[in-house]
Amino acid sequence: MNTLHRLEGRLLLEGVSLDALAERFGTPLYVYSRQALEEAYQAYVQAFSETPHLICYAVKANSSLAILNFFAGLGTGFDIVSGGELARVLAAGGDPSKIVFSGVGKTADEMRAAIKAGILCFNVESLSELHRLSRVAGEMGRIAPVSFRVNPDVDPKTHPYISTGLKENKFGVPIADAPALYRLAASLPNLKVTGIDCHIGSQLIDLSPLADAADRVLALVDALAAEGITLHHIDLGGGVGIRYNDETPPDLDAYGRALAARFSGRHEKLLLEPGRSLVGNAGLLLTRVEYLKPGDGKNFAIVDVAMNDLMRPALYEAYHEIISVKQKNGSPTRYDIVGPICETGDFIGFARDMCIEEGDLLAILSTGAYGMSMASNYNSRPRAAEVLVNKNEIHLIRERETQDSLMACERLVY
Ligand code: LLP
């Protein structure tokens, strides 16, 4: 994270001291850097400058209204997967004509809301979904824009829970079935075929599966064109990985060049659906050390962040770098950094060598993506507050939940 730096022993994000933020807003606290968000977006703009394109930010990575509003201001589109995400994008000022709607389980209500809003397209993931969309659009007297999400069956070489483009995954339609589905869609009066989509997985470190998927999709687009079915856009999904630990993420410029070579002379617009690579390294999570607890053969640092605040370590054994906000000299001790939740799976990081005391503030890095958006209230824990910093400005973009807000929708029976 380029916008995180030390100055006279203090840790600053842009011009803002993390100690001061924790004092003012408490912990756990998600903190995002506006500059880092902007730089991540500009890296895409630059890498794909040779190819007419639209970046559709994958809302699931971080759906905070202020972040969506920031991207809307940059002119991005959005990739949504639920009616809730649609409502958020609209509330944040997103342009509905730049929204693509992915997901295997779209309900009729969600389809209605998206048609009413006038989205760019539905990324249709099954024959049944196509029939439902056709019926819903017919009932509304409207024409729904259709793009099939095809499953190209390439191995993205990532964690099995976040790979999506293999034939055993639930996503998309098999690429071999696509021509027949396109013919059917083109024949239905309330549907208009507009594009094609694929997304093979997330946190991809190797470019070659992305390039392989692109080649398979382009071959299909050409075969469709030969039949007279022409598409307006080709959406190659998200998936570009980031550095959490010692990974070397794909070179975005090289990806841009690889696609520019493939898109040169084509008329279709390129769409991309990045999530993690736009927000992941723009955010960190502040936590306080509550207790240091020597165990049998190991030491625990019990912090006030838990798996409900940051689920990635528990769910994927994901690595997040953890650093002390105050620099301390001395010989480090090895700790398992764990949360207060009553599950052994409630860990944030194993075997970290750190100089820490009770009461110290720690920063869990690279938590801008799939951090807050996956947070829950497990163990009746209010979700964290969120702050966006811009140079020296501090903006509270989400208040910490309260016990009252947590109980507001519940009713007693007896
Ligand atoms: N488009 C579609 C259709 C997707 O399913 C996803 C992510 C994206 C775009 C964005 O992918 P990205 O650029 O962020 O890799 N919770 C997991 C990640 C799940 C990703 C699911 N799909 C994690 O914390 O690693």
XYZ file of C-alpha atoms and ligand atoms in Angstrom:
439
model
C 0.000 0.000 0.000
C 1.895 3.077 -1.250
C -0.177 5.494 0.783
C 0.831 3.885 4.105
C 4.045 5.199 5.601
C 5.897 5.820 8.853
C 6.810 9.275 10.064
C 8.720 9.732 13.323
C 7.491 6.404 14.662
C 3.848 7.040 13.727
C 1.986 5.113 11.047
C 0.104 7.336 8.614
C -2.377 6.566 5.867
C -2.029 9.465 3.449
C -1.689 12.364 5.943
C -3.718 10.820 8.752
C -2.321 9.172 11.881
C -3.811 5.741 12.479
C -3.403 6.177 16.246
C -5.548 9.302 16.126
C -8.221 7.498 14.071
C -8.408 4.641 16.576
C -8.659 7.126 19.471
C -11.460 8.996 17.760
C -13.555 6.182 16.285
C -12.548 3.130 18.318
C -11.628 -0.313 16.989
C -12.217 -2.489 14.999
C -12.034 0.188 12.319
C -11.753 -0.175 8.560
C -9.747 2.649 7.002
C -9.496 3.327 3.263
C -7.227 5.612 1.267
C -8.864 7.648 -1.462
C -5.565 8.044 -3.252
C -4.972 4.280 -3.293
C -8.451 3.716 -4.763
C -7.801 6.303 -7.432
C -4.378 4.871 -8.293
C -5.793 1.361 -8.615
C -8.457 2.616 -11.009
C -5.973 4.708 -13.024
C -3.750 1.623 -13.400
C -6.663 -0.039 -15.262
C -7.337 3.046 -17.375
C -3.702 3.161 -18.408
C -3.293 -0.570 -18.977
C -6.369 -0.784 -21.232
C -6.027 2.605 -22.924
C -5.595 1.029 -26.363
C -8.881 -0.871 -26.203
C -12.326 0.762 -25.927
C -13.457 -0.531 -22.557
C -15.684 -0.115 -19.530
C -14.542 -1.032 -16.024
C -17.499 -2.465 -14.100
C -16.394 -2.466 -10.460
C -17.474 -5.729 -8.760
C -19.589 -4.364 -5.915
C -19.248 -7.489 -3.776
C -15.618 -6.644 -3.019
C -16.627 -3.578 -1.022
C -20.170 -2.281 -1.224
C -19.888 0.741 1.071
C -21.930 3.572 -0.392
C -19.090 6.088 -0.213
C -16.802 3.754 -2.166
C -19.475 3.103 -4.796
C -20.112 6.835 -4.998
C -16.375 7.439 -5.458
C -16.210 4.975 -8.357
C -19.419 6.373 -9.874
C -17.715 9.774 -9.866
C -14.827 8.285 -11.866
C -17.364 7.053 -14.422
C -17.040 3.325 -13.772
C -19.780 0.830 -14.367
C -20.691 -1.813 -11.799
C -20.969 -5.595 -11.666
C -23.771 -6.547 -9.276
C -25.020 -9.911 -8.050
C -28.190 -9.026 -6.129
C -31.083 -6.610 -5.837
C -29.364 -5.253 -2.742
C -26.262 -4.368 -4.715
C -28.451 -2.762 -7.396
C -30.145 -0.597 -4.758
C -26.760 0.411 -3.340
C -25.316 1.373 -6.718
C -28.391 3.469 -7.517
C -28.326 5.096 -4.056
C -24.648 5.913 -4.582
C -25.361 7.681 -7.896
C -24.150 4.900 -10.207
C -25.231 5.021 -13.847
C -27.737 2.164 -14.398
C -26.824 1.949 -18.077
C -23.346 0.783 -16.981
C -24.521 -2.012 -14.671
C -24.042 -5.703 -15.491
C -25.988 -8.186 -13.372
C -24.211 -11.517 -12.689
C -25.139 -14.437 -10.420
C -26.724 -17.863 -10.748
C -29.856 -17.217 -8.690
C -31.507 -13.988 -9.831
C -35.077 -13.813 -8.543
C -37.989 -12.466 -10.598
C -38.158 -9.435 -8.266
C -34.479 -8.720 -8.807
C -34.968 -8.996 -12.573
C -37.910 -6.577 -12.454
C -35.932 -4.022 -10.455
C -32.987 -4.255 -12.845
C -35.151 -3.972 -15.976
C -36.935 -0.986 -14.436
C -33.599 0.669 -13.666
C -32.423 0.131 -17.289
C -29.232 -1.851 -16.732
C -26.661 -2.575 -19.434
C -27.230 -6.342 -19.374
C -28.045 -9.509 -17.494
C -25.204 -12.014 -17.430
C -27.479 -15.034 -17.809
C -26.131 -18.220 -16.243
C -28.655 -20.963 -17.211
C -31.453 -21.927 -19.581
C -34.006 -21.662 -16.759
C -32.834 -18.170 -15.977
C -33.195 -17.221 -19.659
C -36.817 -18.411 -19.649
C -37.564 -16.545 -16.426
C -36.010 -13.335 -17.765
C -37.965 -13.645 -20.988
C -41.223 -14.086 -19.025
C -40.529 -11.195 -16.610
C -39.565 -8.830 -19.441
C -42.692 -9.906 -21.382
C -44.938 -9.206 -18.373
C -43.402 -5.748 -18.100
C -43.700 -5.099 -21.832
C -39.956 -4.498 -21.967
C -36.940 -5.949 -23.750
C -34.214 -7.292 -21.475
C -30.556 -7.108 -22.602
C -28.872 -10.513 -22.463
C -25.274 -11.610 -22.252
C -24.517 -15.245 -21.429
C -21.921 -16.011 -18.843
C -20.014 -18.868 -20.405
C -17.914 -21.276 -18.456
C -14.742 -21.744 -20.513
C -13.446 -24.660 -18.383
C -9.976 -23.290 -17.689
C -8.143 -23.871 -14.441
C -7.547 -20.471 -12.834
C -4.998 -21.981 -10.380
C -6.422 -20.257 -7.322
C -8.092 -21.328 -4.062
C -10.855 -23.872 -4.890
C -13.519 -21.787 -3.097
C -12.902 -18.835 -5.398
C -12.351 -20.570 -8.719
C -15.430 -20.295 -10.890
C -14.503 -21.178 -14.460
C -14.135 -24.964 -14.224
C -16.833 -27.215 -15.600
C -17.557 -28.595 -12.119
C -18.336 -25.081 -10.820
C -21.941 -23.872 -10.604
C -21.275 -20.773 -12.697
C -22.156 -19.920 -16.264
C -23.288 -22.118 -19.108
C -20.899 -24.654 -20.654
C -19.194 -22.953 -23.567
C -20.239 -25.819 -25.855
C -23.926 -25.134 -25.088
C -23.646 -21.409 -25.742
C -24.396 -21.319 -29.507
C -27.765 -23.026 -29.037
C -28.611 -20.693 -26.137
C -27.699 -17.621 -28.179
C -29.910 -18.836 -31.037
C -32.780 -19.321 -28.606
C -32.264 -15.913 -26.947
C -32.128 -14.215 -30.349
C -35.466 -15.771 -31.235
C -37.330 -14.588 -28.110
C -39.215 -11.308 -28.566
C -38.573 -9.791 -25.143
C -34.832 -10.428 -25.124
C -32.052 -8.669 -26.961
C -28.665 -10.347 -27.237
C -25.981 -7.781 -26.404
C -22.845 -9.495 -25.164
C -20.916 -12.351 -23.647
C -19.298 -12.736 -20.249
C -16.906 -15.001 -18.408
C -15.254 -14.912 -15.003
C -12.923 -17.763 -14.130
C -11.940 -17.016 -10.551
C -10.499 -14.574 -8.102
C -7.018 -13.718 -6.787
C -5.440 -14.976 -10.023
C -1.678 -14.722 -9.946
C -0.968 -16.217 -13.351
C -2.070 -14.370 -16.505
C -2.221 -17.402 -18.751
C -5.637 -18.738 -17.607
C -7.125 -15.269 -18.245
C -5.620 -15.220 -21.725
C -6.800 -18.794 -22.418
C -10.330 -17.891 -21.329
C -10.245 -14.790 -23.567
C -9.205 -16.908 -26.563
C -12.021 -19.397 -26.005
C -14.590 -16.618 -25.652
C -13.342 -14.769 -28.752
C -13.510 -17.966 -30.826
C -17.132 -18.370 -29.743
C -17.936 -14.732 -30.565
C -16.551 -15.248 -34.074
C -18.566 -18.430 -34.534
C -21.727 -16.580 -33.458
C -20.961 -13.691 -35.815
C -20.673 -16.178 -38.678
C -24.251 -17.194 -37.887
C -25.400 -13.571 -37.866
C -25.507 -13.144 -34.084
C -23.405 -10.062 -33.413
C -22.463 -8.880 -29.940
C -21.761 -5.372 -28.662
C -19.489 -6.233 -25.778
C -17.171 -8.936 -24.470
C -16.882 -9.048 -20.674
C -13.808 -10.899 -19.437
C -14.694 -10.673 -15.749
C -12.478 -9.793 -12.819
C -9.994 -11.913 -10.995
C -6.682 -10.057 -11.148
C -4.836 -10.890 -7.926
C -3.100 -8.548 -5.497
C -0.109 -8.865 -3.186
C -1.061 -10.044 0.292
C 2.213 -11.683 1.237
C 4.906 -12.630 -1.248
C 2.780 -13.139 -4.366
C 3.773 -11.447 -7.609
C 0.417 -10.378 -9.016
C -0.143 -10.281 -12.769
C 1.277 -7.256 -14.547
C -1.799 -5.235 -15.486
C -0.005 -3.547 -18.374
C 0.935 -6.959 -19.793
C -2.708 -8.051 -19.465
C -3.752 -4.829 -21.221
C -1.302 -5.476 -24.054
C -2.411 -9.106 -24.381
C -6.036 -8.020 -24.748
C -5.190 -5.062 -27.000
C -3.580 -7.521 -29.422
C -6.687 -9.695 -29.355
C -9.191 -6.795 -29.624
C -7.376 -4.869 -32.338
C -9.706 -4.592 -35.347
C -12.733 -5.897 -33.451
C -15.855 -3.804 -32.995
C -16.958 -5.174 -29.591
C -16.296 -3.137 -26.459
C -14.216 -4.806 -23.752
C -15.793 -4.985 -20.303
C -13.916 -5.957 -17.151
C -15.322 -6.667 -13.683
C -12.458 -6.132 -11.237
C -13.185 -6.029 -7.533
C -10.221 -6.985 -5.357
C -7.588 -5.274 -7.510
C -9.418 -1.927 -7.215
C -10.011 -1.877 -3.459
C -8.010 -4.659 -1.763
C -4.820 -2.761 -1.113
C -6.610 0.518 -0.463
C -7.917 -0.586 2.926
C -6.658 -1.756 6.303
C -8.326 -2.858 9.509
C -7.263 -1.399 12.855
C -7.442 -3.593 15.927
C -6.367 -3.313 19.558
C -4.522 -6.061 21.453
C -6.800 -6.985 24.354
C -4.732 -9.729 25.992
C -1.430 -11.499 25.599
C -1.903 -15.102 26.643
C 0.930 -17.603 26.890
C -0.261 -21.042 25.791
C 1.249 -24.511 25.767
C 4.126 -24.108 23.338
C 2.676 -21.006 21.746
C 1.570 -17.501 22.592
C -1.714 -15.908 21.696
C -2.378 -12.237 21.078
C -6.120 -11.796 21.498
C -7.263 -8.785 19.503
C -10.637 -7.063 19.183
C -11.031 -8.015 15.502
C -12.659 -11.386 14.946
C -13.756 -13.631 12.103
C -17.053 -11.730 11.961
C -15.116 -8.564 11.006
C -12.661 -10.265 8.657
C -13.716 -13.692 7.498
C -10.977 -14.383 4.942
C -8.444 -16.101 7.239
C -11.093 -18.435 8.716
C -12.776 -19.175 5.390
C -9.833 -19.485 3.009
C -6.851 -19.621 5.371
C -6.012 -16.332 3.703
C -2.882 -14.447 4.729
C -3.028 -10.801 5.778
C 0.065 -8.920 6.878
C -0.271 -7.570 10.420
C 1.922 -4.706 11.620
C 2.245 -2.671 14.808
C 1.099 0.882 14.495
C 3.798 2.010 16.930
C 7.290 0.847 15.994
C 8.969 -0.897 18.932
C 12.492 -2.111 19.398
C 13.275 -5.340 21.164
C 13.294 -9.008 20.391
C 10.028 -10.189 18.883
C 7.870 -12.981 20.291
C 5.946 -15.400 18.068
C 2.152 -15.044 18.390
C -0.977 -16.497 16.922
C -3.167 -13.433 16.427
C -6.704 -14.515 17.296
C -10.112 -12.956 17.887
C -12.503 -13.230 20.845
C -15.088 -15.456 19.091
C -15.753 -18.886 20.538
C -14.367 -20.893 17.619
C -10.895 -22.236 17.023
C -11.289 -21.024 13.445
C -11.374 -17.453 14.729
C -7.825 -16.500 13.821
C -6.387 -13.574 11.937
C -2.803 -14.767 11.506
C -0.566 -17.596 12.708
C 3.028 -17.499 13.938
C 3.670 -13.783 13.606
C 6.868 -12.474 15.181
C 5.981 -9.207 16.835
C 6.993 -6.812 19.629
C 3.619 -6.077 21.167
C 2.005 -5.277 24.505
C -1.579 -5.310 25.676
C -3.340 -2.162 24.495
C -1.208 -1.827 21.345
C -2.788 -0.948 18.048
C -2.244 -3.244 15.047
C -3.043 -2.731 11.381
C -4.254 -5.720 9.354
C -3.292 -4.897 5.789
C -4.880 -5.472 2.377
C -8.377 -5.698 3.829
C -10.164 -3.291 1.481
C -11.694 -6.157 -0.518
C -13.994 -8.826 0.922
C -13.412 -7.489 4.428
C -16.345 -5.323 5.449
C -18.523 -6.726 2.655
C -18.294 -10.221 4.204
C -18.620 -9.074 7.816
C -21.390 -10.501 9.982
C -22.849 -10.071 13.452
C -21.793 -13.491 14.727
C -21.507 -13.547 18.524
C -23.762 -10.437 18.519
C -20.844 -8.271 17.566
C -21.730 -4.926 15.968
C -20.010 -4.460 12.640
C -17.036 -2.093 12.516
C -17.063 1.564 11.565
C -15.432 2.657 8.294
C -13.390 5.746 7.540
C -12.149 7.139 4.229
C -9.099 9.380 4.326
C -8.166 11.872 1.639
C -4.833 13.591 2.326
C -5.528 15.132 5.752
C -9.299 14.811 5.527
C -11.099 12.202 7.595
C -14.557 11.010 6.570
C -16.586 8.619 8.673
C -18.382 6.690 5.918
C -20.157 4.159 8.146
C -20.942 4.430 11.815
C -20.252 1.501 14.078
C -23.394 -0.568 14.588
C -25.016 -0.416 18.008
C -26.716 -3.125 20.050
C -29.995 -1.304 19.383
C -29.496 -1.364 15.623
C -28.640 -5.069 15.813
C -31.889 -5.894 17.637
C -34.119 -3.467 15.732
C -35.719 -6.052 13.413
C -36.452 -8.666 16.100
C -39.706 -9.273 18.004
C -40.399 -10.990 21.304
C -43.123 -13.641 21.273
C -43.838 -14.297 24.978
N -17.270 -10.874 -11.455
C -17.854 -11.976 -10.954
C -18.942 -12.597 -11.698
C -17.416 -12.524 -9.732
O -17.986 -13.624 -9.262
C -16.352 -11.891 -9.027
C -15.887 -12.427 -7.749
C -15.785 -10.723 -9.579
C -16.265 -10.254 -10.811
C -14.695 -9.970 -8.916
O -13.522 -10.719 -8.806
P -12.188 -10.054 -8.249
O -11.698 -9.063 -9.273
O -12.532 -9.384 -6.964
O -11.264 -11.186 -8.074
N -14.584 -13.635 -1.002
C -13.437 -14.096 -1.759
C -13.517 -13.659 -3.212
C -14.742 -14.159 -3.910
C -14.835 -13.679 -5.336
C -16.107 -14.064 -5.958
N -16.339 -13.501 -7.250
C -12.173 -13.609 -1.081
O -12.255 -12.976 -0.028
O -11.081 -13.907 -1.544
